[in-house]
Tab-separated table of C-alpha atoms in Angstrom:
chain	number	residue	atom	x	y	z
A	1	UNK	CA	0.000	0.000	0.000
A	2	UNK	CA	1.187	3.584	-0.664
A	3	UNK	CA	1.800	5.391	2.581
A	4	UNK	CA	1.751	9.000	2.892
A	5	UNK	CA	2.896	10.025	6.046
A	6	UNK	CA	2.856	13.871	8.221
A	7	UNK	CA	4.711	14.447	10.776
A	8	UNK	CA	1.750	15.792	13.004
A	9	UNK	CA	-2.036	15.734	13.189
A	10	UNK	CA	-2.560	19.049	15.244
A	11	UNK	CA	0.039	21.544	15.659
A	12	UNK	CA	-0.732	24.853	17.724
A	13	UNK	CA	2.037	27.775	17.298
A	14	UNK	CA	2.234	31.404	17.844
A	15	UNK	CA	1.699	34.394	15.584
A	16	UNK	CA	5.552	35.129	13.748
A	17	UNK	CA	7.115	31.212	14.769
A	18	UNK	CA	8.658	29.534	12.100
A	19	UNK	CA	6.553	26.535	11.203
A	20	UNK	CA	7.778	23.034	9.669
A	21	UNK	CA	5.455	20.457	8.453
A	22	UNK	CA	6.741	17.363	7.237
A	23	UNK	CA	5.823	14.560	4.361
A	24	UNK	CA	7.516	11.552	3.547
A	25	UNK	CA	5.802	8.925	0.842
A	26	UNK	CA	7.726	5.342	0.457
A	27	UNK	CA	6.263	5.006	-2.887
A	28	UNK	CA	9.199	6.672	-4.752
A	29	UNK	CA	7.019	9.048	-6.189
A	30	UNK	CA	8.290	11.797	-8.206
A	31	UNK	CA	5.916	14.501	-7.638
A	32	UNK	CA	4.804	15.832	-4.225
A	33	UNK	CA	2.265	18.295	-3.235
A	34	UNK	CA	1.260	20.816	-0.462
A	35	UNK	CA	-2.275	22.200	-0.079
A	36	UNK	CA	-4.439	23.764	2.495
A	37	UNK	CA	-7.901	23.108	3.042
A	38	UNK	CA	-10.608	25.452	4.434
A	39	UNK	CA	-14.412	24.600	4.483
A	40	UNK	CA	-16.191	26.405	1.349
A	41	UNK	CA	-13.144	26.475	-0.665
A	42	UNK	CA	-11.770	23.171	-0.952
A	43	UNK	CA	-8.289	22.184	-1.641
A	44	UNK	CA	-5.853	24.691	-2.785
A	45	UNK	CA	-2.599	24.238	-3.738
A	46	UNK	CA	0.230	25.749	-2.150
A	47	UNK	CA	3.763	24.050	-3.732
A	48	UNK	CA	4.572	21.385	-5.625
A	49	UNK	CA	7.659	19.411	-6.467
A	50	UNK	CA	8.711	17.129	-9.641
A	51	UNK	CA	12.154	16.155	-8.763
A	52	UNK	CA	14.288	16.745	-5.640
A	53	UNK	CA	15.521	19.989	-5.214
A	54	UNK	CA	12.740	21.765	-8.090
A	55	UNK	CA	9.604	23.403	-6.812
A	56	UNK	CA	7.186	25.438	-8.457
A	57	UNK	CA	4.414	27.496	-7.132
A	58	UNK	CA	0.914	26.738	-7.083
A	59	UNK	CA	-2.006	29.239	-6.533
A	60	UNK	CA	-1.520	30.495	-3.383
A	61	UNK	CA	2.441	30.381	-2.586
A	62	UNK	CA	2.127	33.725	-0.376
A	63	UNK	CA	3.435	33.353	3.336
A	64	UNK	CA	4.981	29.388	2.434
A	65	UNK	CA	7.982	28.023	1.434
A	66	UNK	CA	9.645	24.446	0.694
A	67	UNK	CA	12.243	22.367	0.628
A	68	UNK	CA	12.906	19.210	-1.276
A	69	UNK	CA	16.167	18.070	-0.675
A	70	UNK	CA	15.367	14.256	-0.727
A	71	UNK	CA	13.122	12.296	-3.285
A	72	UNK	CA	10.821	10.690	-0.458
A	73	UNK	CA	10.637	13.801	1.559
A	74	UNK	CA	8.506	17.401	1.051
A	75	UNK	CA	9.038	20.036	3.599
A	76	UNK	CA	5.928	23.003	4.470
A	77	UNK	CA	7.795	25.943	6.054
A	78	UNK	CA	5.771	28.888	7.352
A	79	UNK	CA	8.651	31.419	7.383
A	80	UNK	CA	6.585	33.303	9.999
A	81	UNK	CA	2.858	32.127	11.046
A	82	UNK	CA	-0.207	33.955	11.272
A	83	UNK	CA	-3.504	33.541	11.904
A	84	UNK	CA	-4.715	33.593	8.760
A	85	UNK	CA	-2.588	30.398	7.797
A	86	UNK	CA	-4.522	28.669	10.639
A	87	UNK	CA	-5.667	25.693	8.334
A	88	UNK	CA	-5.488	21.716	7.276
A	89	UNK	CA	-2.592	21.013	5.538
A	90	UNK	CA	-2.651	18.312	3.178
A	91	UNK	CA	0.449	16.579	0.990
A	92	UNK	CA	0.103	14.132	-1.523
A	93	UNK	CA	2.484	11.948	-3.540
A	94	UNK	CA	2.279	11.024	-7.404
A	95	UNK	CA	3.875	9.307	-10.391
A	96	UNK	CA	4.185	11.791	-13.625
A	97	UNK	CA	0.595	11.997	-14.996
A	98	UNK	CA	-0.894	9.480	-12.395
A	99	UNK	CA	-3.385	9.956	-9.233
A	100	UNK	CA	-2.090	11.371	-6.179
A	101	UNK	CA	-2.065	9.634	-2.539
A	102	UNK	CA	-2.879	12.110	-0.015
A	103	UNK	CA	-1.610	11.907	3.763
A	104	UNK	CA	-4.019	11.976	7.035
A	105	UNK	CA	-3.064	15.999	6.824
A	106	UNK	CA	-1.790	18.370	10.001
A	107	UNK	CA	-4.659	20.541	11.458
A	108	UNK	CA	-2.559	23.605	12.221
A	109	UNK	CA	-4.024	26.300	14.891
A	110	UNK	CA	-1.916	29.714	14.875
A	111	UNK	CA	-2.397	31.643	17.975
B	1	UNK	CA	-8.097	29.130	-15.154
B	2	UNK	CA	-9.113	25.694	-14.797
B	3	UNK	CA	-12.382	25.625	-12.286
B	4	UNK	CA	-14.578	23.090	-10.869
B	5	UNK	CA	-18.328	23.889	-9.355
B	6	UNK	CA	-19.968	20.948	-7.248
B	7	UNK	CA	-23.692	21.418	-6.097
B	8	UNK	CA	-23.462	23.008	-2.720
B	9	UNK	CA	-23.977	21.055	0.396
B	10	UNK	CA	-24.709	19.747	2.925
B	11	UNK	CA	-26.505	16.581	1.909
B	12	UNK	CA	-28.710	14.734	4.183
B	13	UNK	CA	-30.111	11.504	2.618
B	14	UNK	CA	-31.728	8.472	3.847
B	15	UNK	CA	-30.014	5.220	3.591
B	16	UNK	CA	-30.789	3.444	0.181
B	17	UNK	CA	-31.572	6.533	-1.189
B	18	UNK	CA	-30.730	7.503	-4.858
B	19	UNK	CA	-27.514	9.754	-4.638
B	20	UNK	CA	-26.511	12.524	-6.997
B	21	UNK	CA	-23.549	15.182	-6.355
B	22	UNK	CA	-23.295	17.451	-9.781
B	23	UNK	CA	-19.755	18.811	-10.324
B	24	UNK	CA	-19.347	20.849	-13.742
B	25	UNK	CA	-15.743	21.963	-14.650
B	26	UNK	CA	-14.050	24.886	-17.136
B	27	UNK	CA	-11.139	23.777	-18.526
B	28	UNK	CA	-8.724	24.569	-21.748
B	29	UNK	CA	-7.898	21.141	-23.415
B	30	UNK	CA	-9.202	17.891	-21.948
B	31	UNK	CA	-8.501	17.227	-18.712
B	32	UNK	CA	-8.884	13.927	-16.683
B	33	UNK	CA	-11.570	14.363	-14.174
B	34	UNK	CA	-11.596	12.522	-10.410
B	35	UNK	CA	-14.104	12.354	-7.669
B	36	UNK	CA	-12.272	11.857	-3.952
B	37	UNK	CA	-13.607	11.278	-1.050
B	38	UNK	CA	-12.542	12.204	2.496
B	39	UNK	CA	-13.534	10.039	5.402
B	40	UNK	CA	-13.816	11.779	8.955
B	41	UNK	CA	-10.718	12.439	10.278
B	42	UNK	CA	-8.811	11.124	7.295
B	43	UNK	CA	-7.196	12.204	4.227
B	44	UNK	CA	-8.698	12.097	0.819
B	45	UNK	CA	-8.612	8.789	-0.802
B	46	UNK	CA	-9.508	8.498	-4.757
B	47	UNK	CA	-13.185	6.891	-5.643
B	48	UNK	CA	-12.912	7.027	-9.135
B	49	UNK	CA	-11.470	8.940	-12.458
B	50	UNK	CA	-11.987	8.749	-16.300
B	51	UNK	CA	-9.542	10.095	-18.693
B	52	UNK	CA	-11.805	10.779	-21.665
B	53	UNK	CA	-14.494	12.045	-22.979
B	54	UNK	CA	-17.876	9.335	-22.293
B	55	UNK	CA	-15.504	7.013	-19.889
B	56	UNK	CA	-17.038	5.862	-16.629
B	57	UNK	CA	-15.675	5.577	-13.907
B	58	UNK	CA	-17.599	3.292	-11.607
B	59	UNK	CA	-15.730	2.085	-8.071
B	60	UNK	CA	-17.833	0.827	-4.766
B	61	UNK	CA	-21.394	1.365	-6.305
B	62	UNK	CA	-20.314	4.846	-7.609
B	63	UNK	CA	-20.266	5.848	-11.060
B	64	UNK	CA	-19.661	8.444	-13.106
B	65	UNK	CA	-19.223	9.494	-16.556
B	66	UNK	CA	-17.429	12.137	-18.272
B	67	UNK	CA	-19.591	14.451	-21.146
B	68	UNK	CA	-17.623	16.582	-23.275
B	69	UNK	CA	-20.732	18.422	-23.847
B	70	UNK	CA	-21.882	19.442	-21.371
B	71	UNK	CA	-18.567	19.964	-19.395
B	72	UNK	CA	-19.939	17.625	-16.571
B	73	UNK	CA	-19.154	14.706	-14.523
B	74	UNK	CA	-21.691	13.989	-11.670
B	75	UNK	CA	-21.276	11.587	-9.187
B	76	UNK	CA	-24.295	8.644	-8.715
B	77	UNK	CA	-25.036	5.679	-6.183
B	78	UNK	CA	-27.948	4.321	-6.411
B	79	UNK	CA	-28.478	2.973	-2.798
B	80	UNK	CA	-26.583	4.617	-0.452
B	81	UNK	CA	-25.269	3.689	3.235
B	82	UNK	CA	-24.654	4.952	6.440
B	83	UNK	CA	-20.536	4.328	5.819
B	84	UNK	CA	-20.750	6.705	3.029
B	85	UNK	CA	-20.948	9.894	4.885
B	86	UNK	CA	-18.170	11.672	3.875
B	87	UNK	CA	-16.911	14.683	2.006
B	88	UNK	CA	-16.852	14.078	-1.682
B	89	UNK	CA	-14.214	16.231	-3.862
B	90	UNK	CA	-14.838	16.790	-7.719
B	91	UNK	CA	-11.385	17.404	-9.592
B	92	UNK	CA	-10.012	17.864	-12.539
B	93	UNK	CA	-6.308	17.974	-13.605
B	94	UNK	CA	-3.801	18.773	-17.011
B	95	UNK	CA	-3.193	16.050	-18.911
B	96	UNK	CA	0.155	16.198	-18.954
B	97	UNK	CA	3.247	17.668	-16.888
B	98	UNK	CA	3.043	16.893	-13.141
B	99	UNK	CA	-0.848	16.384	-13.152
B	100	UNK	CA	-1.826	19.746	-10.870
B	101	UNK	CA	-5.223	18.880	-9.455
B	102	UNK	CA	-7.430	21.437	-9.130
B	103	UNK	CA	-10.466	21.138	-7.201
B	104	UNK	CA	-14.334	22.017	-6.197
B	105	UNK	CA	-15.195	23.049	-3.070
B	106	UNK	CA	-16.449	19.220	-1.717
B	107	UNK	CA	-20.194	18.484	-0.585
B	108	UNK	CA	-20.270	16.709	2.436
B	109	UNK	CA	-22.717	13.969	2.893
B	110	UNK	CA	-24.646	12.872	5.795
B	111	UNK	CA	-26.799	9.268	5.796
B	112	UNK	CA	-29.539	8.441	8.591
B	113	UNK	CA	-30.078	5.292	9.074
């Protein structure tokens, strides 16, 4: 079975803290994702990632970068949280042009 | 830009009921087109997809079929259950490069018993 794993379910932080959320698929999937989820508006996506070490923005990059410094592994950072990034996070893992496999996601609370 | 529009929820339905979620899309090109669902307290797992234009894509007593006409592909079960309460997700994505998925804004669905 595909796993998609993140590193937390809840995370609560403070307004300005630098936030990390980690992914890690064992699929060997070549692209990995980042979106955020908020009720009304569905998923957006944040980053993505076709190779190690290449990113490219998705629709709402503002406020979030990443890192991708190993195939298996997709890092969320919140250079400095606020409350309007209070959200579910969600990654998910893909082969070139097939589905993607999305992890349990991090419900993160900014104070 | 690519869109997706799903019938607004929430959806309250009695088991065995007939089901029907609508999801039209706006897209350049032809896109592949997915329904996922998200359990409670889970993250969203893939019910079905089709690729082209009349496939169906049928997967646990869901179906749905893809019309190039009308830019639509509505989700259907025709007897539903109480383990199907869920959010369902309409999505579409390019057919080529890394496959960005973009999505509607989910209906959730509720089923008394």
């Amino acid at each position: 079975d595909v796993k998609v794993t993140q590193s937390s379910r809840y995370l609560v932080k403070r307004t300005g803290e630098k936030v990390f959320l980690e992914c890690v698929q064992d699929m060997d999937h070549e692209n990995m994702f980042w979106y955020r989820q908020d009720p009304g508006l569905g998923l957006r996506l944040i980053y993505f990632s076709y190779d190690v070490k290449m990113k490219e923005k998705g629709d709402i990059p503002e406020g979030y970068s990443v890192s991708r410094e190993k195939k298996e592994r997709f890092s969320l950072i919140l250079e400095s949280a606020s409350t309007n990034q209070t959200s579910m996070y969600l990654c998910a893992s893909s082969f070139p042009g097939r589905e993607q496999f999305f992890g349990p996601g991090t419900r993160l609370t900014v104070l | 830009g690519d869109s997706v529009t799903q019938m607004e929820g929430p959806v309250t339905l009695s088991e065995e009921a007939f089901l029907t979620i609508n999801c039209t899309y706006t897209a350049t090109g032809y896109p592949s087109l997915f329904w996922y669902v998200q359990y409670p307290g889970e993250g969203l797992q893939l019910l079905l997809k089709a690729t082209k234009a009349d496939d169906k894509g049928s997967n646990k007593g869901f179906e749905a079929t893809y019309r190039k006409e009308t830019t639509s592909f509505h989700l259907e079960k025709g007897s539903v259950q109480v383990s199907d309460s869920a959010v369902y997700f309409c999505a579409l994505s390019d057919v080529g490069g890394a496959q960005k998925l973009v999505f509607g804004q989910g209906t959730r669905l509720t089923i008394n018993p």
